[in-house]
PDB file of N, CA and C in Angstrom:
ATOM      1  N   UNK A   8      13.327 -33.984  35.232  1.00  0.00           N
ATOM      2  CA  UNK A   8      13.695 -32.765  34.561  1.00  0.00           C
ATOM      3  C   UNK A   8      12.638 -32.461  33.493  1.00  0.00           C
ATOM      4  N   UNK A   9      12.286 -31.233  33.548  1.00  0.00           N
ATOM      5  CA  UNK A   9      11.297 -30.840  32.613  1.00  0.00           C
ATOM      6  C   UNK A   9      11.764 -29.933  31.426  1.00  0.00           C
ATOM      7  N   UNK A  10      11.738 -30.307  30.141  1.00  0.00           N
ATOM      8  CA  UNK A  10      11.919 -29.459  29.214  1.00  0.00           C
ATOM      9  C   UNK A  10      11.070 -28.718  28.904  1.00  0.00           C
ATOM     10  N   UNK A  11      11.169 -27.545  28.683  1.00  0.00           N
ATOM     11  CA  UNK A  11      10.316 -26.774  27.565  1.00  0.00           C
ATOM     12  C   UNK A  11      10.425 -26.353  26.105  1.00  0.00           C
ATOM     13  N   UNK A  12       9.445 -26.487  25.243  1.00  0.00           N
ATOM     14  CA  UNK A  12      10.567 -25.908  23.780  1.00  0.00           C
ATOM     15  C   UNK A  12       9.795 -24.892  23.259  1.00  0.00           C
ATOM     16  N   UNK A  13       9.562 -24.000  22.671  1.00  0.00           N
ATOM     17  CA  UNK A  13       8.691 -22.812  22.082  1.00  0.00           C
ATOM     18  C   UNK A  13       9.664 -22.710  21.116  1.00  0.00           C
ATOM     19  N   UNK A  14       8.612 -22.803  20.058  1.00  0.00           N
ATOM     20  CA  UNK A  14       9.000 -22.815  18.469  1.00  0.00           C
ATOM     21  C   UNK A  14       8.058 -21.393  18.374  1.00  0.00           C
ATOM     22  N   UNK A  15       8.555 -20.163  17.556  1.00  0.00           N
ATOM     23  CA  UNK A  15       8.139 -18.805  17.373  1.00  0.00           C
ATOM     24  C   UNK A  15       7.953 -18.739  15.916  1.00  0.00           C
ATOM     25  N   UNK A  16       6.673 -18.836  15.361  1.00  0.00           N
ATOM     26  CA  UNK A  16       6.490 -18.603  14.041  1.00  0.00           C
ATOM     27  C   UNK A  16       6.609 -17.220  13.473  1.00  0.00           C
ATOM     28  N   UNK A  17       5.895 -16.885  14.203  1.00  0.00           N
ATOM     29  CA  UNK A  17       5.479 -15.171  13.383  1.00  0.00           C
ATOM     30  C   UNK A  17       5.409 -14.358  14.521  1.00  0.00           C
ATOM     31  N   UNK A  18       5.934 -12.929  14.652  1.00  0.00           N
ATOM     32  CA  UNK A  18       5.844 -11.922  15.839  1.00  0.00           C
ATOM     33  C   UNK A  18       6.116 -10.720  15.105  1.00  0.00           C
ATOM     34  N   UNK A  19       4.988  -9.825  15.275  1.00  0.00           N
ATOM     35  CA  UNK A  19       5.326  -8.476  15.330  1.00  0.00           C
ATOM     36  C   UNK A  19       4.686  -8.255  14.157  1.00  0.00           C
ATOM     37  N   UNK A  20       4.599  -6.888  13.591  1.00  0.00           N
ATOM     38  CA  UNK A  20       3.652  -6.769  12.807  1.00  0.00           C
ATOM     39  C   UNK A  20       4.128  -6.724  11.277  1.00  0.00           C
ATOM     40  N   UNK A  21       3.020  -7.549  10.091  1.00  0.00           N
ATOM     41  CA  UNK A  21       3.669  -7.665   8.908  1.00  0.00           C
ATOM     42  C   UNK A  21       3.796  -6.019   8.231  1.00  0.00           C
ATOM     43  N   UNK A  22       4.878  -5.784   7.565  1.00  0.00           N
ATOM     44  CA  UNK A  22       4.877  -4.439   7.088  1.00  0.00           C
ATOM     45  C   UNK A  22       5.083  -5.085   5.387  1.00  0.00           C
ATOM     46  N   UNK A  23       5.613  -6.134   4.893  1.00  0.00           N
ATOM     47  CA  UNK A  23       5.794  -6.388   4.074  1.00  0.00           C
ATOM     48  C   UNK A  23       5.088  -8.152   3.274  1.00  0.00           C
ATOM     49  N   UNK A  24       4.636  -8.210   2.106  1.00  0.00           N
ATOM     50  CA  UNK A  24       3.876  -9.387   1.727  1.00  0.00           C
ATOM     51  C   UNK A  24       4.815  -9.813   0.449  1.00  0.00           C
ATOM     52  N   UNK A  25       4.752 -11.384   0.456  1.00  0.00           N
ATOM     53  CA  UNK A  25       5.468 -11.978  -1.135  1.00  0.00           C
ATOM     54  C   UNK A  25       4.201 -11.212  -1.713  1.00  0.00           C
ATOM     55  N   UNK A  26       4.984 -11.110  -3.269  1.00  0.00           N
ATOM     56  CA  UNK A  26       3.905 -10.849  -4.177  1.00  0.00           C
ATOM     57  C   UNK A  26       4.049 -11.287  -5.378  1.00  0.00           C
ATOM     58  N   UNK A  27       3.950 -12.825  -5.219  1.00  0.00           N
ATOM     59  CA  UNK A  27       4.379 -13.826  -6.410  1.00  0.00           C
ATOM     60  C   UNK A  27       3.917 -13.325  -7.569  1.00  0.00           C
ATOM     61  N   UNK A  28       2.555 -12.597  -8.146  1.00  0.00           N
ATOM     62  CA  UNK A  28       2.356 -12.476  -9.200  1.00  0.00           C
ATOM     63  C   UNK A  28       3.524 -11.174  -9.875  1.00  0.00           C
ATOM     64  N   UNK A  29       3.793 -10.174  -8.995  1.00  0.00           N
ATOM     65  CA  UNK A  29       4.853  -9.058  -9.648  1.00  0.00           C
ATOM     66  C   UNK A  29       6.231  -9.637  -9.400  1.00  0.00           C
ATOM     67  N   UNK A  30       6.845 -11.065  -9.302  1.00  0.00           N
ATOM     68  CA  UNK A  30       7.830 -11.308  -9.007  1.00  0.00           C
ATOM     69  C   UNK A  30       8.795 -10.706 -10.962  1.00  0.00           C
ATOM     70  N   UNK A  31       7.287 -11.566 -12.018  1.00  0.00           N
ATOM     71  CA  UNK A  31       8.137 -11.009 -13.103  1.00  0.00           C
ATOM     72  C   UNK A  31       8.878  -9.533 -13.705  1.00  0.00           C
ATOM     73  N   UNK A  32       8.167  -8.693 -12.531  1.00  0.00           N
ATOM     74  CA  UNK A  32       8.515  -7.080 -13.216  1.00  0.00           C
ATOM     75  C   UNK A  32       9.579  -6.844 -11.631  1.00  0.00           C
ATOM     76  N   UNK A  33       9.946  -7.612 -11.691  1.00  0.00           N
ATOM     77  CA  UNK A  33      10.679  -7.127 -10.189  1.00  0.00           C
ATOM     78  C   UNK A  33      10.103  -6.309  -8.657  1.00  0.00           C
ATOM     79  N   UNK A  34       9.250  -7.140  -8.571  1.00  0.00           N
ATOM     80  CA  UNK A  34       8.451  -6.448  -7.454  1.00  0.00           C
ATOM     81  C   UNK A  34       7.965  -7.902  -6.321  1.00  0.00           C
ATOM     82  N   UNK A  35       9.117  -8.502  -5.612  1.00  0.00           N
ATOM     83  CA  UNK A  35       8.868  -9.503  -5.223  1.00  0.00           C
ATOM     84  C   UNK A  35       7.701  -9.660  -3.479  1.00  0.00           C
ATOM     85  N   UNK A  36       8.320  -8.244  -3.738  1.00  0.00           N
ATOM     86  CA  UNK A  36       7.265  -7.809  -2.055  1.00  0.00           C
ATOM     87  C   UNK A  36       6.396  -6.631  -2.760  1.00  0.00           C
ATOM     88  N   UNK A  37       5.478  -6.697  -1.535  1.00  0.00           N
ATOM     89  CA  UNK A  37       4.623  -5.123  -1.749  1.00  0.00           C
ATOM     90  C   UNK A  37       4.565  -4.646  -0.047  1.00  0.00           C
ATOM     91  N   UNK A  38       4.056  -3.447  -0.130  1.00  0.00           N
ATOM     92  CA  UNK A  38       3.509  -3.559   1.185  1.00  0.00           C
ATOM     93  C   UNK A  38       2.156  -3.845   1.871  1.00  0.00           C
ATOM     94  N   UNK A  39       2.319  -4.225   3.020  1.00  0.00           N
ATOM     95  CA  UNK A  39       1.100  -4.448   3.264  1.00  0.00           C
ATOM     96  C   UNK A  39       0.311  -4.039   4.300  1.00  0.00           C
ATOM     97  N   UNK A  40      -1.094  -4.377   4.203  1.00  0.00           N
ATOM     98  CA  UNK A  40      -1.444  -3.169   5.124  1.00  0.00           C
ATOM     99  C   UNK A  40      -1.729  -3.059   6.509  1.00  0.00           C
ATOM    100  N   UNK A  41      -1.052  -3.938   7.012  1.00  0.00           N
ATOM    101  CA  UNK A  41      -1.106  -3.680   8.457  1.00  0.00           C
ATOM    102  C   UNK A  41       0.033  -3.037   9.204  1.00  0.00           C
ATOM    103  N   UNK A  42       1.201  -3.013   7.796  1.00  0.00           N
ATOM    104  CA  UNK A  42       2.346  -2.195   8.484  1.00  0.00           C
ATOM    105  C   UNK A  42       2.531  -1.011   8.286  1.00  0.00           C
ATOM    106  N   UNK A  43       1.390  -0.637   7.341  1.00  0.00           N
ATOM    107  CA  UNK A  43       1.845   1.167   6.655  1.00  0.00           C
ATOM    108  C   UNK A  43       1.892   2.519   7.450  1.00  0.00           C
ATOM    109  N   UNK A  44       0.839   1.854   8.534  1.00  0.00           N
ATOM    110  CA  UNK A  44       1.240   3.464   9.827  1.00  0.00           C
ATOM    111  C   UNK A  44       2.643   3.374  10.177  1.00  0.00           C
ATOM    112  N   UNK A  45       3.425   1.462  10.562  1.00  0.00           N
ATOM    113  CA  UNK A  45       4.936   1.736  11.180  1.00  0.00           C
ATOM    114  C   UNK A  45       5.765   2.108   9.831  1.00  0.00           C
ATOM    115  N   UNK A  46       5.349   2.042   8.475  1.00  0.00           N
ATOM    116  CA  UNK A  46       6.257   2.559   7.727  1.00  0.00           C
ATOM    117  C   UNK A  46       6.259   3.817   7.068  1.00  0.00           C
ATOM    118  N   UNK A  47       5.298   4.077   7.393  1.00  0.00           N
ATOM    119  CA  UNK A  47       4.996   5.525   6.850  1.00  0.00           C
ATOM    120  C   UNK A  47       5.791   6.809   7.055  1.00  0.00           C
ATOM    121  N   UNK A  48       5.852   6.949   8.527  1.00  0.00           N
ATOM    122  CA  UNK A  48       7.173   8.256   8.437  1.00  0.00           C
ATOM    123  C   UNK A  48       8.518   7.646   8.033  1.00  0.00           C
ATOM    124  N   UNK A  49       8.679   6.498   7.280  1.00  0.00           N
ATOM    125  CA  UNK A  49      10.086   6.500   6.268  1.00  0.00           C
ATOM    126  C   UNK A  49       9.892   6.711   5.278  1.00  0.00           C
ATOM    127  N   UNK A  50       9.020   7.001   4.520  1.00  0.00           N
ATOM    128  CA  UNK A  50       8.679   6.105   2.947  1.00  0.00           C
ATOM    129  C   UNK A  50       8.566   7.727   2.699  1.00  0.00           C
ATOM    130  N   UNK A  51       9.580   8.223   1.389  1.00  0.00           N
ATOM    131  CA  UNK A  51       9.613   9.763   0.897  1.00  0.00           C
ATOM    132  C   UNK A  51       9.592   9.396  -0.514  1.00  0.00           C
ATOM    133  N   UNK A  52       9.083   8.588  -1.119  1.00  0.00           N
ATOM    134  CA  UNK A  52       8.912   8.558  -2.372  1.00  0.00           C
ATOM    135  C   UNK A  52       7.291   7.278  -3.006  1.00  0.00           C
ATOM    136  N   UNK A  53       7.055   7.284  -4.122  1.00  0.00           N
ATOM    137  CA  UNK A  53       5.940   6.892  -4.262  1.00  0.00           C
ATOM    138  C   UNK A  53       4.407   7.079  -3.507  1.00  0.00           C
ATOM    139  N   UNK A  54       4.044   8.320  -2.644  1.00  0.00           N
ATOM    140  CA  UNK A  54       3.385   8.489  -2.437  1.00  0.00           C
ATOM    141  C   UNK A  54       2.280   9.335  -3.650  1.00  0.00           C
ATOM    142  N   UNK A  55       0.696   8.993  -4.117  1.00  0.00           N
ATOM    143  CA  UNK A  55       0.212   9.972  -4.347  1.00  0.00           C
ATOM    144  C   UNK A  55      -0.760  10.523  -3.415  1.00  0.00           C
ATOM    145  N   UNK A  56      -0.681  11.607  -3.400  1.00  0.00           N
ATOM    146  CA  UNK A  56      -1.714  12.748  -2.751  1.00  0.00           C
ATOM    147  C   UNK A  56      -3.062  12.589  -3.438  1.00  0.00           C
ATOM    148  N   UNK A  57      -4.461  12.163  -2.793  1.00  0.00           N
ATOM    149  CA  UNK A  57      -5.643  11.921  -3.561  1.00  0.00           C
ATOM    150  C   UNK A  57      -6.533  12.831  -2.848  1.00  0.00           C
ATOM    151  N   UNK A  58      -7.732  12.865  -3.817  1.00  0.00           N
ATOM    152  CA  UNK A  58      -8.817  14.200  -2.843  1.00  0.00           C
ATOM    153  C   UNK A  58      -9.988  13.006  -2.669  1.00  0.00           C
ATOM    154  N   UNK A  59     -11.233  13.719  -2.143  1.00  0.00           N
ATOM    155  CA  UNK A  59     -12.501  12.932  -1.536  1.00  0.00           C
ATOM    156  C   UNK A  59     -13.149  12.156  -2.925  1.00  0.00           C
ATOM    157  N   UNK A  60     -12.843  12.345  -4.322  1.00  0.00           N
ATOM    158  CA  UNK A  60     -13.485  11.908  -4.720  1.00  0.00           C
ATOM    159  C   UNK A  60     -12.735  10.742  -5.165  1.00  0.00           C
ATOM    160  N   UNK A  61     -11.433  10.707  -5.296  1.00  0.00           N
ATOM    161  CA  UNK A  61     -10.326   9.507  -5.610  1.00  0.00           C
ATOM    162  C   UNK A  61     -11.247   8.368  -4.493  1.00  0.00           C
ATOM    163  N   UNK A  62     -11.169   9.087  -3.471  1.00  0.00           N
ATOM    164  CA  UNK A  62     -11.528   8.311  -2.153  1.00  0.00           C
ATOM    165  C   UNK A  62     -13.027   7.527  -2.222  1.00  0.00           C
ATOM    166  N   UNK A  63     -13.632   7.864  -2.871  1.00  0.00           N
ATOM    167  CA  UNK A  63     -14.599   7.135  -2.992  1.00  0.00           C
ATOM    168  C   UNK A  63     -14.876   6.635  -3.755  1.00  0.00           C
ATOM    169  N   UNK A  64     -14.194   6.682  -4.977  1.00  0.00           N
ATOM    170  CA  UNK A  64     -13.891   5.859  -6.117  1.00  0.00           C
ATOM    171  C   UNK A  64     -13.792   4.476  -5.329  1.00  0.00           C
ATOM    172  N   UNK A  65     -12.498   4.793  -4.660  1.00  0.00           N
ATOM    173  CA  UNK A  65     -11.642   3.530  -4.386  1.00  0.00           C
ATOM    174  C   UNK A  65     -12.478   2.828  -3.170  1.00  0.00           C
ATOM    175  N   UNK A  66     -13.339   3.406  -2.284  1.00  0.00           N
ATOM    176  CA  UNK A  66     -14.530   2.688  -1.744  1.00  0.00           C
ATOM    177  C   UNK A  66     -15.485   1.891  -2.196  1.00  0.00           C
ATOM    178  N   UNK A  67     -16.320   2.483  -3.666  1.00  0.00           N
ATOM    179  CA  UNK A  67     -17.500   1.752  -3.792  1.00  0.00           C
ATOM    180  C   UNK A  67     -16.784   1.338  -5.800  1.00  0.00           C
ATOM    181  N   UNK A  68     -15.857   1.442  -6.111  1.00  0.00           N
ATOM    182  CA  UNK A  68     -15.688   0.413  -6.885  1.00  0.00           C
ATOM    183  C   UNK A  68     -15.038  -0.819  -6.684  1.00  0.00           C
ATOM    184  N   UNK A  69     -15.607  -1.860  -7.264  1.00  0.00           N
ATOM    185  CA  UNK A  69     -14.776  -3.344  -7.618  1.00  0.00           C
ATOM    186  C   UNK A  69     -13.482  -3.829  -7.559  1.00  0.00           C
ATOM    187  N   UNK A  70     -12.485  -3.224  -8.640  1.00  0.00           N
ATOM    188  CA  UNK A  70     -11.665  -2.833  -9.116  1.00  0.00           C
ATOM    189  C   UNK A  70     -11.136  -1.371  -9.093  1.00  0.00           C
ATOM    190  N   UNK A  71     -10.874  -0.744  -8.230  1.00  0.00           N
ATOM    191  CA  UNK A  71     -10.399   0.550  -8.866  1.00  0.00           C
ATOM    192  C   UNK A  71      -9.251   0.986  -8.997  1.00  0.00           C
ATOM    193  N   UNK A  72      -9.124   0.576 -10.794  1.00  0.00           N
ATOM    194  CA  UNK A  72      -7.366   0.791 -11.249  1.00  0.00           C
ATOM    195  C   UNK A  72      -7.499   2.174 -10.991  1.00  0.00           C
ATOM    196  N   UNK A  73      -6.029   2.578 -11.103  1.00  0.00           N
ATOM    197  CA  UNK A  73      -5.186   4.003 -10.952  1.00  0.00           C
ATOM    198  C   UNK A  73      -6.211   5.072 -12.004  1.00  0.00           C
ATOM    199  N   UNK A  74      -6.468   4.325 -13.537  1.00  0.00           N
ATOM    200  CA  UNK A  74      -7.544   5.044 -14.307  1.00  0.00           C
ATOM    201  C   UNK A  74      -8.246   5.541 -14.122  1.00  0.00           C
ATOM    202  N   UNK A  75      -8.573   5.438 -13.020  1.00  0.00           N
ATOM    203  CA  UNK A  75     -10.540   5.849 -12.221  1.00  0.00           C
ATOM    204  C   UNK A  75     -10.597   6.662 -11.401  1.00  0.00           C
ATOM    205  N   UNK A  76      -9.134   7.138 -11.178  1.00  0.00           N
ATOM    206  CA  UNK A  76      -8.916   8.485 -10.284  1.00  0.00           C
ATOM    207  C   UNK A  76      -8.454   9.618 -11.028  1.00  0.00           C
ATOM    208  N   UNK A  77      -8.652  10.689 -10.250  1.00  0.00           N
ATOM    209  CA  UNK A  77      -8.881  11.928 -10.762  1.00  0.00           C
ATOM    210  C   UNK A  77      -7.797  12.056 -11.314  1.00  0.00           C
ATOM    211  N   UNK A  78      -7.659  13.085 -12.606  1.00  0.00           N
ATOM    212  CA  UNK A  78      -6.587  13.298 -13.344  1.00  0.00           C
ATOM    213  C   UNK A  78      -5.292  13.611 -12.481  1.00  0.00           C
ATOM    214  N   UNK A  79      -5.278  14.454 -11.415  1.00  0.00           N
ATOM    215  CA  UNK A  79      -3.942  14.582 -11.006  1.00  0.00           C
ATOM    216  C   UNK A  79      -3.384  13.196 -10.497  1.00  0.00           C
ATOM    217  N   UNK A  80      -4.361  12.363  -9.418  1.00  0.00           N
ATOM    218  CA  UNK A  80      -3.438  11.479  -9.151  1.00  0.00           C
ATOM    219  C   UNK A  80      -3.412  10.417 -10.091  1.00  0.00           C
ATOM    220  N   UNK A  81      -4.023  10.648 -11.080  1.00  0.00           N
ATOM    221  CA  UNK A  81      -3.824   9.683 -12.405  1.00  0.00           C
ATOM    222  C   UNK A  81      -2.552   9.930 -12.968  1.00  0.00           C
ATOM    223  N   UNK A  82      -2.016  11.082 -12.793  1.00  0.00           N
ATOM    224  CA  UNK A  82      -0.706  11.486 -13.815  1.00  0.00           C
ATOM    225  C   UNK A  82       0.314  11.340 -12.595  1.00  0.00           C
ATOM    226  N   UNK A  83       0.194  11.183 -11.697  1.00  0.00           N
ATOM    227  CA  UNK A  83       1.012  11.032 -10.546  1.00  0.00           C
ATOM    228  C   UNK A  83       1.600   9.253 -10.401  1.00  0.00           C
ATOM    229  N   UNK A  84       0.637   8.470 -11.103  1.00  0.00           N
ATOM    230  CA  UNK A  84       0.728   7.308 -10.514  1.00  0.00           C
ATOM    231  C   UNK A  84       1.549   7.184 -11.868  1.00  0.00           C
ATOM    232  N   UNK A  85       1.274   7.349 -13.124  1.00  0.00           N
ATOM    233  CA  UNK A  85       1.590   7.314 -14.563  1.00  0.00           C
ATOM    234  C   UNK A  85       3.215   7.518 -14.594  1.00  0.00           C
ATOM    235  N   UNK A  86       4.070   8.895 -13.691  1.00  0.00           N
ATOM    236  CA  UNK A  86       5.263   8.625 -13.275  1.00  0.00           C
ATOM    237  C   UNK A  86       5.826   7.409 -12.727  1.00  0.00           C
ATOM    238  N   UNK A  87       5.353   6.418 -12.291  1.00  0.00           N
ATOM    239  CA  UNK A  87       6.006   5.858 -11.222  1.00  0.00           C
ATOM    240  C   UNK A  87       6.363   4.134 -12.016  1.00  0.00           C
ATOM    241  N   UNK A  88       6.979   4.077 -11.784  1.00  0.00           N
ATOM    242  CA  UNK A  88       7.105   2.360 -12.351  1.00  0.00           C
ATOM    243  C   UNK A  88       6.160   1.369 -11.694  1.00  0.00           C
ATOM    244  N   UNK A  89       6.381   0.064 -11.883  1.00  0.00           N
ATOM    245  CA  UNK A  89       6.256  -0.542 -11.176  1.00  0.00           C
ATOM    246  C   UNK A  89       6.576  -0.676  -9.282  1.00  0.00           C
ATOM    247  N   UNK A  90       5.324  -0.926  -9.002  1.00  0.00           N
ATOM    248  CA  UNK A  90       5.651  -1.465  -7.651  1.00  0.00           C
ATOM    249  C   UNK A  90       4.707  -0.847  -6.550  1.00  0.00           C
ATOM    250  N   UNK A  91       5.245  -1.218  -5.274  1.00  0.00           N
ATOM    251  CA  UNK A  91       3.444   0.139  -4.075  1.00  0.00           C
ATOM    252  C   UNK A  91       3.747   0.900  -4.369  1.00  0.00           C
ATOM    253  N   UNK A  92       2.250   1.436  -4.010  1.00  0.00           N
ATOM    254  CA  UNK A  92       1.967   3.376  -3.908  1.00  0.00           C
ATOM    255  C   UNK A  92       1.722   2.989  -2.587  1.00  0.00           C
ATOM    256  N   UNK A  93       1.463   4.351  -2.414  1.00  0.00           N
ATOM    257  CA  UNK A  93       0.672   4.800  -1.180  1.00  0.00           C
ATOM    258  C   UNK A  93      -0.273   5.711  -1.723  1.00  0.00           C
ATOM    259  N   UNK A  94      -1.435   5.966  -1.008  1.00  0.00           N
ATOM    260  CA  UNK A  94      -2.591   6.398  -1.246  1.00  0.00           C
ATOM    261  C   UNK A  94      -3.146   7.567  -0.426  1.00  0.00           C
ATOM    262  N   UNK A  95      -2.289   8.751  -0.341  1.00  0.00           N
ATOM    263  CA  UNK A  95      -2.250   9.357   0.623  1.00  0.00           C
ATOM    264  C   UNK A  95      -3.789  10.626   1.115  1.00  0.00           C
ATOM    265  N   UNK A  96      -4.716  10.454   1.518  1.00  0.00           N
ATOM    266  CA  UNK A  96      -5.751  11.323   1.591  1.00  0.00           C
ATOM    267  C   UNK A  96      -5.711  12.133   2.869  1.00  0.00           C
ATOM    268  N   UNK A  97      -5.650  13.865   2.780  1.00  0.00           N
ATOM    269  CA  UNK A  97      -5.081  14.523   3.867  1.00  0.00           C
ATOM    270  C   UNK A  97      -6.670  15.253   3.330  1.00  0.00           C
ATOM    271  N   UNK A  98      -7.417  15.158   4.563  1.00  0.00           N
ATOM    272  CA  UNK A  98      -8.832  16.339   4.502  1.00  0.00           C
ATOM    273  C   UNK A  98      -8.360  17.607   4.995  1.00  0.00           C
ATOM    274  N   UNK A  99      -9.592  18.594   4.071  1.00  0.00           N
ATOM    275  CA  UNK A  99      -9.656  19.799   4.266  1.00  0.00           C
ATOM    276  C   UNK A  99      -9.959  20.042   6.227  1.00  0.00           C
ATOM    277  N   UNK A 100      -8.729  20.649   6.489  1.00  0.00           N
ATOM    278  CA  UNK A 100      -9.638  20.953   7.802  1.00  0.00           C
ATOM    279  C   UNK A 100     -11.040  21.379   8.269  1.00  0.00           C
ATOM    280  N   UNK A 101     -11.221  22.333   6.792  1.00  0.00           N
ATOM    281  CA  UNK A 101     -12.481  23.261   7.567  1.00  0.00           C
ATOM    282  C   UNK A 101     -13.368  22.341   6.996  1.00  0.00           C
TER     283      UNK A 101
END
């Protein structure tokens, strides 16, 4: 008689990460980014809307805190408490 056993670690895609360092402000997960296309048409809050130059901020800097983006989505992020954003960049069609 032949047994088989399959032990299943991990399947399917991560949408969510521990995030031991924000455990103190109550933020024990974040999201993460391999799940944000499957979570995206749920998520109706904490999004900011950014333009091309937010966008390249957040390309060729180091660090780029929320500070370093353009005033609107600077005052956008400034609402929000703790916890993810989303980073939402919709181009000009034309």
């Amino acid at each position: 008689m032949l047994l088989t056993f399959l032990q299943v670690i991990n399947t399917g895609v991560k949408v969510w990460s521990r995030n031991t360092d924000g455990e103190q402000f109550g933020c024990a997960f974040r999201l993460a980014q391999e799940g944000i296309y499957t979570l995206c048409p749920y998520i109706r809050a904490r999004i900011i809307n950014i333009c091309v130059e937010d966008v390249k901020v957040l390309l060729t800097q180091e660090n780029p805190f929320l500070r370093k983006l353009g005033d609107d989505a600077h005052n956008q992020a400034k609402k929000l408490g703790m916890g993810s954003i989303v980073l939402r960049y919709l181009p000009d069609p034309k």
